[in-house]
Each structure stands twice: as structure tokens, then as C-alpha cells.
PDB file of C-alpha atoms in Angstrom:
ATOM      1  CA  MET A  27      -7.521   0.656 -21.496  1.00  0.00           C
ATOM      2  CA  THR A  28      -6.181  -1.854 -18.777  1.00  0.00           C
ATOM      3  CA  ALA A  29      -3.162  -1.948 -16.815  1.00  0.00           C
ATOM      4  CA  THR A  30      -0.093  -3.128 -18.770  1.00  0.00           C
ATOM      5  CA  ASP A  31       1.713  -6.532 -17.934  1.00  0.00           C
ATOM      6  CA  ARG A  32       4.391  -4.465 -16.696  1.00  0.00           C
ATOM      7  CA  SER A  33       2.164  -2.796 -14.285  1.00  0.00           C
ATOM      8  CA  ILE A  34       0.708  -6.015 -13.176  1.00  0.00           C
ATOM      9  CA  GLU A  35       4.143  -7.520 -12.561  1.00  0.00           C
ATOM     10  CA  LEU A  36       5.263  -4.454 -10.601  1.00  0.00           C
ATOM     11  CA  VAL A  37       2.075  -4.398  -8.501  1.00  0.00           C
ATOM     12  CA  ASN A  38       2.576  -8.311  -7.655  1.00  0.00           C
ATOM     13  CA  ALA A  39       6.086  -7.925  -6.769  1.00  0.00           C
ATOM     14  CA  ALA A  40       5.116  -4.800  -4.445  1.00  0.00           C
ATOM     15  CA  ALA A  41       2.130  -6.600  -2.852  1.00  0.00           C
ATOM     16  CA  GLN A  42       4.332  -9.660  -2.170  1.00  0.00           C
ATOM     17  CA  ALA A  43       7.024  -7.627  -0.549  1.00  0.00           C
ATOM     18  CA  ALA A  44       4.463  -5.605   1.463  1.00  0.00           C
ATOM     19  CA  ALA A  45       3.041  -8.837   2.706  1.00  0.00           C
ATOM     20  CA  ASP A  46       6.416 -10.266   3.532  1.00  0.00           C
ATOM     21  CA  ARG A  47       6.876  -7.164   5.832  1.00  0.00           C
ATOM     22  CA  LEU A  48       3.319  -7.719   7.445  1.00  0.00           C
ATOM     23  CA  ALA A  49       1.447  -5.020   5.835  1.00  0.00           C
ATOM     24  CA  HIS A  50      -2.338  -4.953   6.541  1.00  0.00           C
ATOM     25  CA  ASP A  51      -5.081  -4.774   4.006  1.00  0.00           C
ATOM     26  CA  ILE A  52      -3.075  -4.886   0.750  1.00  0.00           C
ATOM     27  CA  ILE A  53      -5.327  -3.991  -2.242  1.00  0.00           C
ATOM     28  CA  ALA A  54      -4.503  -2.897  -5.838  1.00  0.00           C
ATOM     29  CA  TYR A  55      -6.696  -0.982  -8.370  1.00  0.00           C
ATOM     30  CA  ASP A  56      -6.602  -0.676 -11.963  1.00  0.00           C
ATOM     31  CA  VAL A  57      -6.887   3.026 -12.354  1.00  0.00           C
ATOM     32  CA  SER A  58      -5.719   3.296 -16.068  1.00  0.00           C
ATOM     33  CA  ASP A  59      -9.254   4.173 -17.314  1.00  0.00           C
ATOM     34  CA  VAL A  60      -9.538   7.193 -15.149  1.00  0.00           C
ATOM     35  CA  LEU A  61      -6.092   8.451 -14.835  1.00  0.00           C
ATOM     36  CA  SER A  62      -3.552   9.000 -17.479  1.00  0.00           C
ATOM     37  CA  ILE A  63      -0.582   9.449 -15.275  1.00  0.00           C
ATOM     38  CA  THR A  64      -0.402   5.663 -13.926  1.00  0.00           C
ATOM     39  CA  ASP A  65      -1.716   2.377 -14.521  1.00  0.00           C
ATOM     40  CA  ALA A  66      -2.391   1.076 -10.946  1.00  0.00           C
ATOM     41  CA  PHE A  67      -2.627   1.950  -7.416  1.00  0.00           C
ATOM     42  CA  LEU A  68      -1.242  -0.429  -4.511  1.00  0.00           C
ATOM     43  CA  LEU A  69      -2.364   0.396  -1.126  1.00  0.00           C
ATOM     44  CA  ALA A  70      -0.944  -1.163   2.145  1.00  0.00           C
ATOM     45  CA  SER A  71      -1.152  -0.094   5.763  1.00  0.00           C
ATOM     46  CA  ALA A  72       0.726  -0.683   9.088  1.00  0.00           C
ATOM     47  CA  PRO A  73      -0.229   0.285  12.752  1.00  0.00           C
ATOM     48  CA  ASN A  74       2.973   2.192  13.270  1.00  0.00           C
ATOM     49  CA  ASP A  75       5.504   4.507  11.679  1.00  0.00           C
ATOM     50  CA  ARG A  76       8.397   2.203  11.935  1.00  0.00           C
ATOM     51  CA  GLN A  77       6.437  -0.562  10.071  1.00  0.00           C
ATOM     52  CA  VAL A  78       5.376   1.930   7.477  1.00  0.00           C
ATOM     53  CA  LYS A  79       8.897   2.814   6.890  1.00  0.00           C
ATOM     54  CA  SER A  80       9.945  -0.749   6.643  1.00  0.00           C
ATOM     55  CA  ILE A  81       7.229  -1.800   4.326  1.00  0.00           C
ATOM     56  CA  ALA A  82       8.189   0.830   1.919  1.00  0.00           C
ATOM     57  CA  GLU A  83      11.862  -0.037   2.006  1.00  0.00           C
ATOM     58  CA  GLU A  84      11.155  -3.434   1.351  1.00  0.00           C
ATOM     59  CA  VAL A  85       8.895  -2.718  -1.745  1.00  0.00           C
ATOM     60  CA  GLU A  86      11.561  -0.352  -3.248  1.00  0.00           C
ATOM     61  CA  GLU A  87      14.319  -2.912  -2.567  1.00  0.00           C
ATOM     62  CA  ARG A  88      12.273  -5.800  -3.891  1.00  0.00           C
ATOM     63  CA  LEU A  89      11.359  -3.903  -7.253  1.00  0.00           C
ATOM     64  CA  GLN A  90      14.903  -2.698  -7.713  1.00  0.00           C
ATOM     65  CA  LYS A  91      16.455  -6.170  -7.277  1.00  0.00           C
ATOM     66  CA  GLU A  92      13.947  -8.358  -9.020  1.00  0.00           C
ATOM     67  CA  LEU A  93      12.775  -6.003 -11.763  1.00  0.00           C
ATOM     68  CA  GLY A  94      15.104  -3.192 -12.012  1.00  0.00           C
ATOM     69  CA  ALA A  95      12.651  -0.593 -11.224  1.00  0.00           C
ATOM     70  CA  LYS A  96      13.185   2.690  -9.214  1.00  0.00           C
ATOM     71  CA  PRO A  97      10.763   5.090  -8.020  1.00  0.00           C
ATOM     72  CA  VAL A  98      10.883   8.441  -9.851  1.00  0.00           C
ATOM     73  CA  ARG A  99       9.495  10.039  -6.844  1.00  0.00           C
ATOM     74  CA  ARG A 100       9.238   9.000  -2.974  1.00  0.00           C
ATOM     75  CA  GLU A 101       7.277  11.155  -0.743  1.00  0.00           C
ATOM     76  CA  GLY A 102       6.517  10.865   3.062  1.00  0.00           C
ATOM     77  CA  ASP A 103       9.564   9.529   4.780  1.00  0.00           C
ATOM     78  CA  ARG A 104      10.184  12.258   7.233  1.00  0.00           C
ATOM     79  CA  ASP A 105       6.919  11.518   9.157  1.00  0.00           C
ATOM     80  CA  ALA A 106       6.367   8.029   7.932  1.00  0.00           C
ATOM     81  CA  ARG A 107       2.811   8.070   8.113  1.00  0.00           C
ATOM     82  CA  TRP A 108       1.995   7.925   4.541  1.00  0.00           C
ATOM     83  CA  ILE A 109       4.877   7.053   2.111  1.00  0.00           C
ATOM     84  CA  LEU A 110       4.159   7.282  -1.697  1.00  0.00           C
ATOM     85  CA  LEU A 111       6.350   5.234  -3.923  1.00  0.00           C
ATOM     86  CA  ASP A 112       5.796   6.540  -7.623  1.00  0.00           C
ATOM     87  CA  TYR A 113       7.212   4.171 -10.347  1.00  0.00           C
ATOM     88  CA  VAL A 114       5.217   5.954 -13.289  1.00  0.00           C
ATOM     89  CA  ASP A 115       3.456   2.443 -14.182  1.00  0.00           C
ATOM     90  CA  ILE A 116       2.164   1.951 -10.629  1.00  0.00           C
ATOM     91  CA  VAL A 117       1.897   4.150  -7.429  1.00  0.00           C
ATOM     92  CA  VAL A 118       2.380   2.445  -4.098  1.00  0.00           C
ATOM     93  CA  HIS A 119       0.665   3.856  -1.087  1.00  0.00           C
ATOM     94  CA  VAL A 120       1.968   2.771   2.321  1.00  0.00           C
ATOM     95  CA  GLN A 121      -0.230   4.468   4.927  1.00  0.00           C
ATOM     96  CA  HIS A 122      -0.358   4.272   8.680  1.00  0.00           C
ATOM     97  CA  SER A 123      -3.561   2.612   9.627  1.00  0.00           C
ATOM     98  CA  GLU A 124      -5.222   5.934  11.108  1.00  0.00           C
ATOM     99  CA  GLU A 125      -4.347   7.723   7.731  1.00  0.00           C
ATOM    100  CA  ARG A 126      -5.761   4.878   5.773  1.00  0.00           C
ATOM    101  CA  VAL A 127      -9.111   5.014   7.660  1.00  0.00           C
ATOM    102  CA  PHE A 128      -9.123   8.976   7.578  1.00  0.00           C
ATOM    103  CA  TYR A 129      -8.319   9.318   3.885  1.00  0.00           C
ATOM    104  CA  ALA A 130     -10.331   6.341   2.664  1.00  0.00           C
ATOM    105  CA  LEU A 131      -8.619   5.800  -0.696  1.00  0.00           C
ATOM    106  CA  GLU A 132     -10.780   2.694  -1.121  1.00  0.00           C
ATOM    107  CA  ARG A 133     -13.723   4.762  -1.473  1.00  0.00           C
ATOM    108  CA  LEU A 134     -12.321   7.280  -4.247  1.00  0.00           C
ATOM    109  CA  TRP A 135     -11.177   4.121  -6.216  1.00  0.00           C
ATOM    110  CA  LYS A 136     -13.915   1.692  -5.577  1.00  0.00           C
ATOM    111  CA  ASP A 137     -15.395   1.986  -9.130  1.00  0.00           C
ATOM    112  CA  CYS A 138     -12.033   0.753 -10.445  1.00  0.00           C
ATOM    113  CA  PRO A 139     -11.283  -2.802 -10.993  1.00  0.00           C
ATOM    114  CA  GLU A 140      -9.468  -4.580  -8.310  1.00  0.00           C
ATOM    115  CA  LEU A 141      -6.276  -6.310  -9.614  1.00  0.00           C
ATOM    116  CA  PRO A 142      -5.548 -10.004  -8.530  1.00  0.00           C
ATOM    117  CA  LEU A 143      -2.481 -10.125  -6.015  1.00  0.00           C
ATOM    118  CA  PRO A 144      -0.597 -12.991  -4.411  1.00  0.00           C
ATOM    119  CA  GLU A 145      -2.218 -15.113  -1.980  1.00  0.00           C
ATOM    120  CA  ASP A 146       0.080 -13.787   0.752  1.00  0.00           C
ATOM    121  CA  ALA A 147      -1.290 -10.236   0.090  1.00  0.00           C
ATOM    122  CA  VAL A 148      -4.796 -11.260  -0.258  1.00  0.00           C
ATOM    123  CA  LYS A 149      -4.640 -13.067   3.334  1.00  0.00           C
ATOM    124  CA  THR A 150      -3.785  -9.399   4.915  1.00  0.00           C
ATOM    125  CA  ARG A 151      -7.437  -8.305   4.248  1.00  0.00           C
ATOM    126  CA  GLY A 152      -9.131  -7.431   7.619  1.00  0.00           C
ATOM    127  CA  LYS A 153      -5.693  -7.609   9.627  1.00  0.00           C
ATOM    128  CA  ALA A 154      -5.986  -3.855  10.455  1.00  0.00           C
ATOM    129  CA  ALA A 155      -9.267  -4.438  12.243  1.00  0.00           C
ATOM    130  CA  GLU A 156      -7.828  -7.592  13.978  1.00  0.00           C
ATOM    131  CA  HIS A 157      -4.680  -5.722  15.063  1.00  0.00           C
ATOM    132  CA  ALA A 158      -6.756  -2.808  16.227  1.00  0.00           C
ATOM    133  CA  ALA A 159      -9.023  -5.244  18.353  1.00  0.00           C
ATOM    134  CA  LEU A 160      -6.242  -6.893  19.782  1.00  0.00           C
ATOM    135  CA  THR A 161      -4.656  -3.780  21.009  1.00  0.00           C
ATOM    136  CA  GLY A 162      -7.740  -2.157  21.952  1.00  0.00           C
ATOM    137  CA  ALA A 163      -7.193   0.637  19.502  1.00  0.00           C
ATOM    138  CA  ASP A 164     -10.768   0.594  18.362  1.00  0.00           C
ATOM    139  CA  ARG A 165     -12.280   1.163  21.851  1.00  0.00           C
ATOM    140  CA  ALA A 166     -14.759   4.272  21.572  1.00  0.00           C
ATOM    141  CA  ASP A 167     -14.340   5.113  25.356  1.00  0.00           C
ATOM    142  CA  GLY A 168     -10.695   5.822  25.053  1.00  0.00           C
ATOM    143  CA  GLU A 169      -9.631   3.296  27.674  1.00  0.00           C
ATOM    144  CA  LEU A 170      -6.514   1.489  27.309  1.00  0.00           C
ATOM    145  CA  SER A 171      -6.671  -2.430  27.442  1.00  0.00           C
TER     146      SER A 171
END
């Protein structure tokens, strides 16, 4: 079984919305062969809580406006460290960069096929590492730049 056309349409719109809000490392997996509850996972991250929330809001607004899709469940708003938007066909995970590294969802789903994404979303790959290097967040000695 593979992701439905509707799921792919939702993933692409959500990925573009996340890219437009400057999300980092956007990637999508077709999880339909291993999960019966959804077809695809979209992962995106941001370096701060405010941006996590902004990305999730843009995804939600764009999917509603363009495709008439509303999430059946939204979790994680209070802390804005990991916001989950469940559209049944797809699940969007917008994570703070630290949570993204800690939970490493990519490792869990690495055996699932990656879904093609819009060019703007693909260009976000490696942005988290680039941002960390620019801000000194990846320095092991704990010193601030």
C-alpha cells in the first residue's frame, strides 16, 4: 500500500507552508505500509518556540484555505516545543530543533520511503546545522559566541 493522492497533496501543501515560514530540514515519509492510522509523516523543525508555533499555524491555515482540510487533533501548543497536527491522512510534526535531535524520528522511519517534496522544502535540508553553527549552539564547550 502507498500513500494516497490526497495524502501526497496534503504533504506537499504542508511542506510548502513550512518552507515559507523558514522551517528547517523538512522531510516526509510514506508510512502507509507500517501504520494503519495514517499514510504519511511530515517532519519540520525550527530553532525557537515562536517559530515552531508560526510554522504550525501556517500549515494549518494553508491546508484549510487551499484544500479544505482541518486537523482532527492538534497537540503541543502550550509549550510549542513539538506541535503535532493530525489530519488522519497525514500527521505533521513541527519540532523545536532540540526535540528533533533528541527524539530522532528520522531514525524510527528510515526504512519507509521518502516522499518527494516541493523544491523550496528540499532546500531546507541542513538548515538546522547551518543555524546552529551560526549561533554557536553546537559548541561542545558551552561557551557563547
